[in-house]
Short mmCIF file of C-alpha atoms and ligand atoms in Angstrom, two decimals:
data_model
loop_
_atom_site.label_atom_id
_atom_site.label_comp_id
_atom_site.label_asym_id
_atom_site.label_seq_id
_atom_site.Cartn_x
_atom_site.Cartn_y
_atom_site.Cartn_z
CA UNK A 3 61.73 -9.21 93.71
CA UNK A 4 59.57 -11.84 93.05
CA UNK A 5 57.57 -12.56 89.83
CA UNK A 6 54.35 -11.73 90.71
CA UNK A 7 55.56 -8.47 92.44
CA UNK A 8 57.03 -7.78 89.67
CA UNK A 9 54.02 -8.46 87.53
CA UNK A 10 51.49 -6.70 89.63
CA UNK A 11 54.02 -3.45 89.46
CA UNK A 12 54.11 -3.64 85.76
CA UNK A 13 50.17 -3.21 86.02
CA UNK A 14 49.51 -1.24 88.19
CA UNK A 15 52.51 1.11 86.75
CA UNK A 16 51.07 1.18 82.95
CA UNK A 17 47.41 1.38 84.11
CA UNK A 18 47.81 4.59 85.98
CA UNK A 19 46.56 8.00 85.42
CA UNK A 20 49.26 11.00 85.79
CA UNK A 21 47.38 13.67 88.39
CA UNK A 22 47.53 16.54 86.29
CA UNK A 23 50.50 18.91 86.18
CA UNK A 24 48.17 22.06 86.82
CA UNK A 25 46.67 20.39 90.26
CA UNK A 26 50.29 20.88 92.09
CA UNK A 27 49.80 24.26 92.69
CA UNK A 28 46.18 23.40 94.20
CA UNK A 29 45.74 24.34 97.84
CA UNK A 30 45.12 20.96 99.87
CA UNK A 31 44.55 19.04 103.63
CA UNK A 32 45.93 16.24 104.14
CA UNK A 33 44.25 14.11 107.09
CA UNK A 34 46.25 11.56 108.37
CA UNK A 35 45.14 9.25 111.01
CA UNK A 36 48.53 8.88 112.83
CA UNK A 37 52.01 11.03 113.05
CA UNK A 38 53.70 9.12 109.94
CA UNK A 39 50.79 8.11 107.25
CA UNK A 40 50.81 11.73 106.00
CA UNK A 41 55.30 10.99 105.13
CA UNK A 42 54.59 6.96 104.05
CA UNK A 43 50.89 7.91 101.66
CA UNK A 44 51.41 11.29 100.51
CA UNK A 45 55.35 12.47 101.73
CA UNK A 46 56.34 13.14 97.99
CA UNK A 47 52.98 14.39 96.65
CA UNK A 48 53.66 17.34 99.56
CA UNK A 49 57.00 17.95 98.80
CA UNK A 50 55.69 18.36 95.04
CA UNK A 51 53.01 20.51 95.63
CA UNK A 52 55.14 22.98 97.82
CA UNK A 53 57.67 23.13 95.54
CA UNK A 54 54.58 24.16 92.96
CA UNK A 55 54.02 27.03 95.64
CA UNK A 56 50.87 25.22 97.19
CA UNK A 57 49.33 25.79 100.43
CA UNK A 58 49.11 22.79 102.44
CA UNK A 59 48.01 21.72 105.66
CA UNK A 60 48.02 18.26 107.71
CA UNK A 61 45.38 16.93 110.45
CA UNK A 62 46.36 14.59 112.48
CA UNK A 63 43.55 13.20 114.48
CA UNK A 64 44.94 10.57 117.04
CA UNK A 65 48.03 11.55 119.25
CA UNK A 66 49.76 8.33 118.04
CA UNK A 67 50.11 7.18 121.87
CA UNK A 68 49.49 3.30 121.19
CA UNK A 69 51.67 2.61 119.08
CA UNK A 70 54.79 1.02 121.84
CA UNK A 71 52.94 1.63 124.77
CA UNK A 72 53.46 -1.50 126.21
CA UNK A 73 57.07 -0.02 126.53
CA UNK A 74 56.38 3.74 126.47
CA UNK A 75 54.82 5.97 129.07
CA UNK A 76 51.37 7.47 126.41
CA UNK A 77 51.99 10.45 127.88
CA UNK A 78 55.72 10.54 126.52
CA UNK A 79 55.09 9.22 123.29
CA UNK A 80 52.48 11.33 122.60
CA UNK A 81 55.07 14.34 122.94
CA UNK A 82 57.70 12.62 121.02
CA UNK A 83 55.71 11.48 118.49
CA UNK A 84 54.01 15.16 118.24
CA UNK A 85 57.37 16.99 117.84
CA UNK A 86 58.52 14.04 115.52
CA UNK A 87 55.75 15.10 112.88
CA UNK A 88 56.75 18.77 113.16
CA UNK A 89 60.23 17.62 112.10
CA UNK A 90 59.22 15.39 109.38
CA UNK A 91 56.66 18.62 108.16
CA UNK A 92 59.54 21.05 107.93
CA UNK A 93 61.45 18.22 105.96
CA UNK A 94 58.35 18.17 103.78
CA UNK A 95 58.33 22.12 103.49
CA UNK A 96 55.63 22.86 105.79
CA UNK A 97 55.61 25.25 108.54
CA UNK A 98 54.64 24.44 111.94
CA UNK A 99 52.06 26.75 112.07
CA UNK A 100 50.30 24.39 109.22
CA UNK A 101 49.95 21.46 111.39
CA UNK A 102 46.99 20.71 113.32
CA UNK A 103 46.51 18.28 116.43
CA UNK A 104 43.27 16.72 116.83
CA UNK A 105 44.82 14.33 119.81
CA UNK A 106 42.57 11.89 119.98
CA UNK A 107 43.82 8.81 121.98
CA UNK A 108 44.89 6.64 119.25
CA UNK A 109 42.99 3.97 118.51
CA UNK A 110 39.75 5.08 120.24
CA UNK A 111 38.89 7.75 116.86
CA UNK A 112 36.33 5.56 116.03
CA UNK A 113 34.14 6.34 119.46
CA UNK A 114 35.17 9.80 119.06
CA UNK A 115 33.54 10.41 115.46
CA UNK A 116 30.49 12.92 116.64
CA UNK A 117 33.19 15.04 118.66
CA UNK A 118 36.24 14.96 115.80
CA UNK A 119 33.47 15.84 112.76
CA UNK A 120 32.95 19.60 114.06
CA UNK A 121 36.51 20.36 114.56
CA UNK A 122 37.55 18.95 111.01
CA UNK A 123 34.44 20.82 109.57
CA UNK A 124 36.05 23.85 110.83
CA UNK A 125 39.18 23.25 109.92
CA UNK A 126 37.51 22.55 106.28
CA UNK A 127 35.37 25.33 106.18
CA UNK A 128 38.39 28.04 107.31
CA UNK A 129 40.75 26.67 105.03
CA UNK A 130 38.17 25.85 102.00
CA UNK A 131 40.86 23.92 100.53
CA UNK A 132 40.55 22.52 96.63
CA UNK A 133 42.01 19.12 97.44
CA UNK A 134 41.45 16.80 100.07
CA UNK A 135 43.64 13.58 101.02
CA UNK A 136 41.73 11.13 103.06
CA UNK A 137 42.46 7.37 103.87
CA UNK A 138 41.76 4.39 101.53
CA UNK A 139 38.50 3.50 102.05
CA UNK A 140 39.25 -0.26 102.65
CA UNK A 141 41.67 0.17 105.18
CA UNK A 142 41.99 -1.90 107.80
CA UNK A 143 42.84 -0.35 111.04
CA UNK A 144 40.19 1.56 112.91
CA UNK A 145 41.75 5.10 112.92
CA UNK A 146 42.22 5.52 109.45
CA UNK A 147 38.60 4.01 108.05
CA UNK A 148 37.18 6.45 111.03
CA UNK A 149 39.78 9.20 109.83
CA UNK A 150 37.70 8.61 106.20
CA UNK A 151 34.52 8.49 107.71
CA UNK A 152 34.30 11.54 109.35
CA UNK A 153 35.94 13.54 106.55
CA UNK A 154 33.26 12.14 104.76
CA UNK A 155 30.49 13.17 106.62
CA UNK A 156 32.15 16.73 107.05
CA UNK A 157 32.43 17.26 103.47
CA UNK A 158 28.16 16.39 103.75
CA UNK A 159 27.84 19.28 106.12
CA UNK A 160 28.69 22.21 103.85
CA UNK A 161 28.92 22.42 100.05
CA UNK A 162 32.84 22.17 98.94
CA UNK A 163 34.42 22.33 95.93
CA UNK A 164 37.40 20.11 95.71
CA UNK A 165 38.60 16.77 94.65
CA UNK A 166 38.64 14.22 97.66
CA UNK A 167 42.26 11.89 96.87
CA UNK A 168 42.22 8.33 98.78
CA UNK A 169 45.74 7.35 99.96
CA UNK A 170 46.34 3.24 100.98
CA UNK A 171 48.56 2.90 103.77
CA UNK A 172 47.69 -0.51 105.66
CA UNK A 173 46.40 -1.48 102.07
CA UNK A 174 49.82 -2.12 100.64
CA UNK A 175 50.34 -4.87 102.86
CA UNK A 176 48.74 -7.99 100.73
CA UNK A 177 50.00 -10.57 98.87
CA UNK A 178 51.77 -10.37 96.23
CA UNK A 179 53.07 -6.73 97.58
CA UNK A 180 54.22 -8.53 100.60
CA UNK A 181 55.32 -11.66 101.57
CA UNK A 182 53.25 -13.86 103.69
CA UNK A 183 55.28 -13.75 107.03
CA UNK A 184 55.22 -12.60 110.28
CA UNK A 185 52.80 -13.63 113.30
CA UNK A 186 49.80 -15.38 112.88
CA UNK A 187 47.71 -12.19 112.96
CA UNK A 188 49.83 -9.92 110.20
CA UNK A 189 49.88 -12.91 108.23
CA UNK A 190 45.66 -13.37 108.67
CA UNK A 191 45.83 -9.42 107.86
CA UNK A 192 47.86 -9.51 104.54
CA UNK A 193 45.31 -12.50 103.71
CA UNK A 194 42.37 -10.47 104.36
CA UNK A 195 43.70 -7.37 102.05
CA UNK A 196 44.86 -9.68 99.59
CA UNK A 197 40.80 -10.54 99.22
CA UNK A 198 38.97 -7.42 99.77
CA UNK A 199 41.25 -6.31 96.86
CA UNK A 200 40.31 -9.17 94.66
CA UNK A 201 43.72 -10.42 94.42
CA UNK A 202 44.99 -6.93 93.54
CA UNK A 203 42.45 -5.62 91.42
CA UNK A 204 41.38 -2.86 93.69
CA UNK A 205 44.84 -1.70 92.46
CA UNK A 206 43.72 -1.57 88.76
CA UNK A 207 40.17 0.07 89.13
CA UNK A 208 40.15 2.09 92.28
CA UNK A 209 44.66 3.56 92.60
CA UNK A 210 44.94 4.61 89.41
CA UNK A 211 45.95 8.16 89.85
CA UNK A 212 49.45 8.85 90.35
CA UNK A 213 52.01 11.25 91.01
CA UNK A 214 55.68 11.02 90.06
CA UNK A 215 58.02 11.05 92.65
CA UNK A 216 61.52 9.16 92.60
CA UNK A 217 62.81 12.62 92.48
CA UNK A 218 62.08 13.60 95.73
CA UNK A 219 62.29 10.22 97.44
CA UNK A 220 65.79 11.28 99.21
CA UNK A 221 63.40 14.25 100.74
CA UNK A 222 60.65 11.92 101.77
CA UNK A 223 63.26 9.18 103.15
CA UNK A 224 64.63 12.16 105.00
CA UNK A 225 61.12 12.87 106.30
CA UNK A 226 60.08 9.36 107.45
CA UNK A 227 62.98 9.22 109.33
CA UNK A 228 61.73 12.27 111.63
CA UNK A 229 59.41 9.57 113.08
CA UNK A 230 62.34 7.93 114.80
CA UNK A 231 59.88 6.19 116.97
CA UNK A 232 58.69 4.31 114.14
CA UNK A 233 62.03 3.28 112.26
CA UNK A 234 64.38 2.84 115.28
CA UNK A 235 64.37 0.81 118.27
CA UNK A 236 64.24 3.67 120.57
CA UNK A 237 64.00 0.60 123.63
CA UNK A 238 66.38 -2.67 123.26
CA UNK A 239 63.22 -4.88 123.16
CA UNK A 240 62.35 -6.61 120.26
CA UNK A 241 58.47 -5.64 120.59
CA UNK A 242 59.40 -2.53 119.75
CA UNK A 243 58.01 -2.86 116.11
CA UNK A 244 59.98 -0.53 113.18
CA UNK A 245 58.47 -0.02 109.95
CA UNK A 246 61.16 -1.59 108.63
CA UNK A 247 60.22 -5.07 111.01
CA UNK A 248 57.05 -5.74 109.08
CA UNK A 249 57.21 -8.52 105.97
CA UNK A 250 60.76 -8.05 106.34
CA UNK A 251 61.10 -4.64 104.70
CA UNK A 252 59.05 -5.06 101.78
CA UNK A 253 55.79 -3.11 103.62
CA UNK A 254 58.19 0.11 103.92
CA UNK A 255 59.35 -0.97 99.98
CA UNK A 256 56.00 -0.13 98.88
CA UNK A 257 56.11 3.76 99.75
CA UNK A 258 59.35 4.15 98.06
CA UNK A 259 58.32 3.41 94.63
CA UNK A 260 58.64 5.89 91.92
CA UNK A 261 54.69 6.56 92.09
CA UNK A 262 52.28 7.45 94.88
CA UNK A 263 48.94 5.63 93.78
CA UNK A 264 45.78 7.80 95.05
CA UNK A 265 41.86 7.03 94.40
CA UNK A 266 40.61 9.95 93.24
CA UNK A 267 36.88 9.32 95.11
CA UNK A 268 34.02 10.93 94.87
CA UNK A 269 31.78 12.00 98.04
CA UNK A 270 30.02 9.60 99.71
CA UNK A 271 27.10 10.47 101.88
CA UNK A 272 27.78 8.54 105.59
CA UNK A 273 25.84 8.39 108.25
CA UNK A 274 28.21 8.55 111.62
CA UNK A 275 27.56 6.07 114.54
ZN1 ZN B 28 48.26 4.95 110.81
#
């Protein structure tokens, strides 16, 4: 690993907050933009919290269509990537009947926001869970800041009690916590985290709450690798991207560490458009 890594995971490591022992058995939903950001952000937190005897549920609000489709039929990896997630869920602990699919063409959430906010408010309101896992804030891709934005603005319509948790997914992948390599664009992308972070500080002041979990990283590992369309090669094409592809394996590195970082935010009052 190199030395700043290393440095940067010394920091962040001895400047974070333990989420408190008593909040595992806290009932939560976990909204995840696309079928494998609920394993890679918050696979070990779950497995943690059901093993505390907490009720959980995940949201997933695209269909996760786009992400090979210039070498998948939607339509077909939509399905796969559907029953995929209900695998990885049951590896997690879940039941089936805890998952919920919003199906919104992935990608296009962000033109969708006035018709996903009423079917996440009642999803919220039903539940009345006393956690709430969202996206970073300062992600990048367009699904998971809309996925925050209209959890948001739901969590405006009603009055909830719970603690909203951010979880970085796209986030991760800035310099020092990966390399700079790859094509022009990932490279222009790792760049462009590295400085909305301030070179890392976002780390420091924002994902500071943690929760232990090297011992159920063999469960989570097992988890991710329901989403066999995004480790394997299911085509012999090179453009089919794997996690493991991007900055040579050191993106994937980052959700196998023996923490999972969360921002414990408060609610922000967001106007859709
Ligand atoms: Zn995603």
């Amino acid at each position: 690993m190199n030395p700043a890594r290393q440095l940067y995971r010394y920091l962040v490591t001895n400047n974070r907050q333990d989420y408190h022992p008593q909040n595992f058995r806290k009932s939560a939903i976990i909204f995840s933009p696309h079928q494998d950001d609920e394993t890679l952000g918050c696979g070990g937190t779950i497995i943690r919290k059901k093993q505390a005897g907490a009720d959980i549920k995940i949201v997933f609000m695209t269909d996760g269509s786009g992400s090979h489709a210039h070498l998948m039929n939607p339509q077909k990896l939509k399905t796969l990537r559907r029953n995929e997630a209900l695998e990885a869920a049951e590896v997690l602990g879940l039941d089936r009947s805890d998952i919920f699919f919003l199906d919104f063409q992935d990608g296009t959430l962000k033109f969708n926001q006035q018709k996903a906010l009423p079917k996440v408010l009642e999803i919220l309101t039903n539940f009345d869970p006393e956690e709430v896992f969202i996206p970073y804030s300062k992600e990048e891709p367009s699904d998971h800041w809309a996925t925050y934005k209209i959890v948001q603005s739901a969590l405006q319509q009603s009055t909830f009690n719970l603690t909203v948790y951010e979880y970085p997914i796209w986030f991760w992948r800035q310099w020092p916590w990966t390399s700079l390599v790859g094509r022009p664009r990932e490279i222009l992308s790792c760049l462009k985290n590295t400085w909305s972070s301030g070179f890392g500080y976002k780390f420091l002041t924002d994902l500071n709450c943690s929760v232990y979990v090297a011992d159920v990283l063999e469960q989570k590992k097992m988890a991710l690798e329901e989403h066999r369309s995004q480790i394997q090669r299911l085509v012999d094409d090179s453009s089919w991207m794997t996690l493991g592809d991007l900055s040579k394996g050191e993106f994937l590195d980052c959700f196998f560490q023996d923490y999972e970082f969360f921002y414990p935010s408060k609610i922000i009052s967001q106007k859709l458009n």
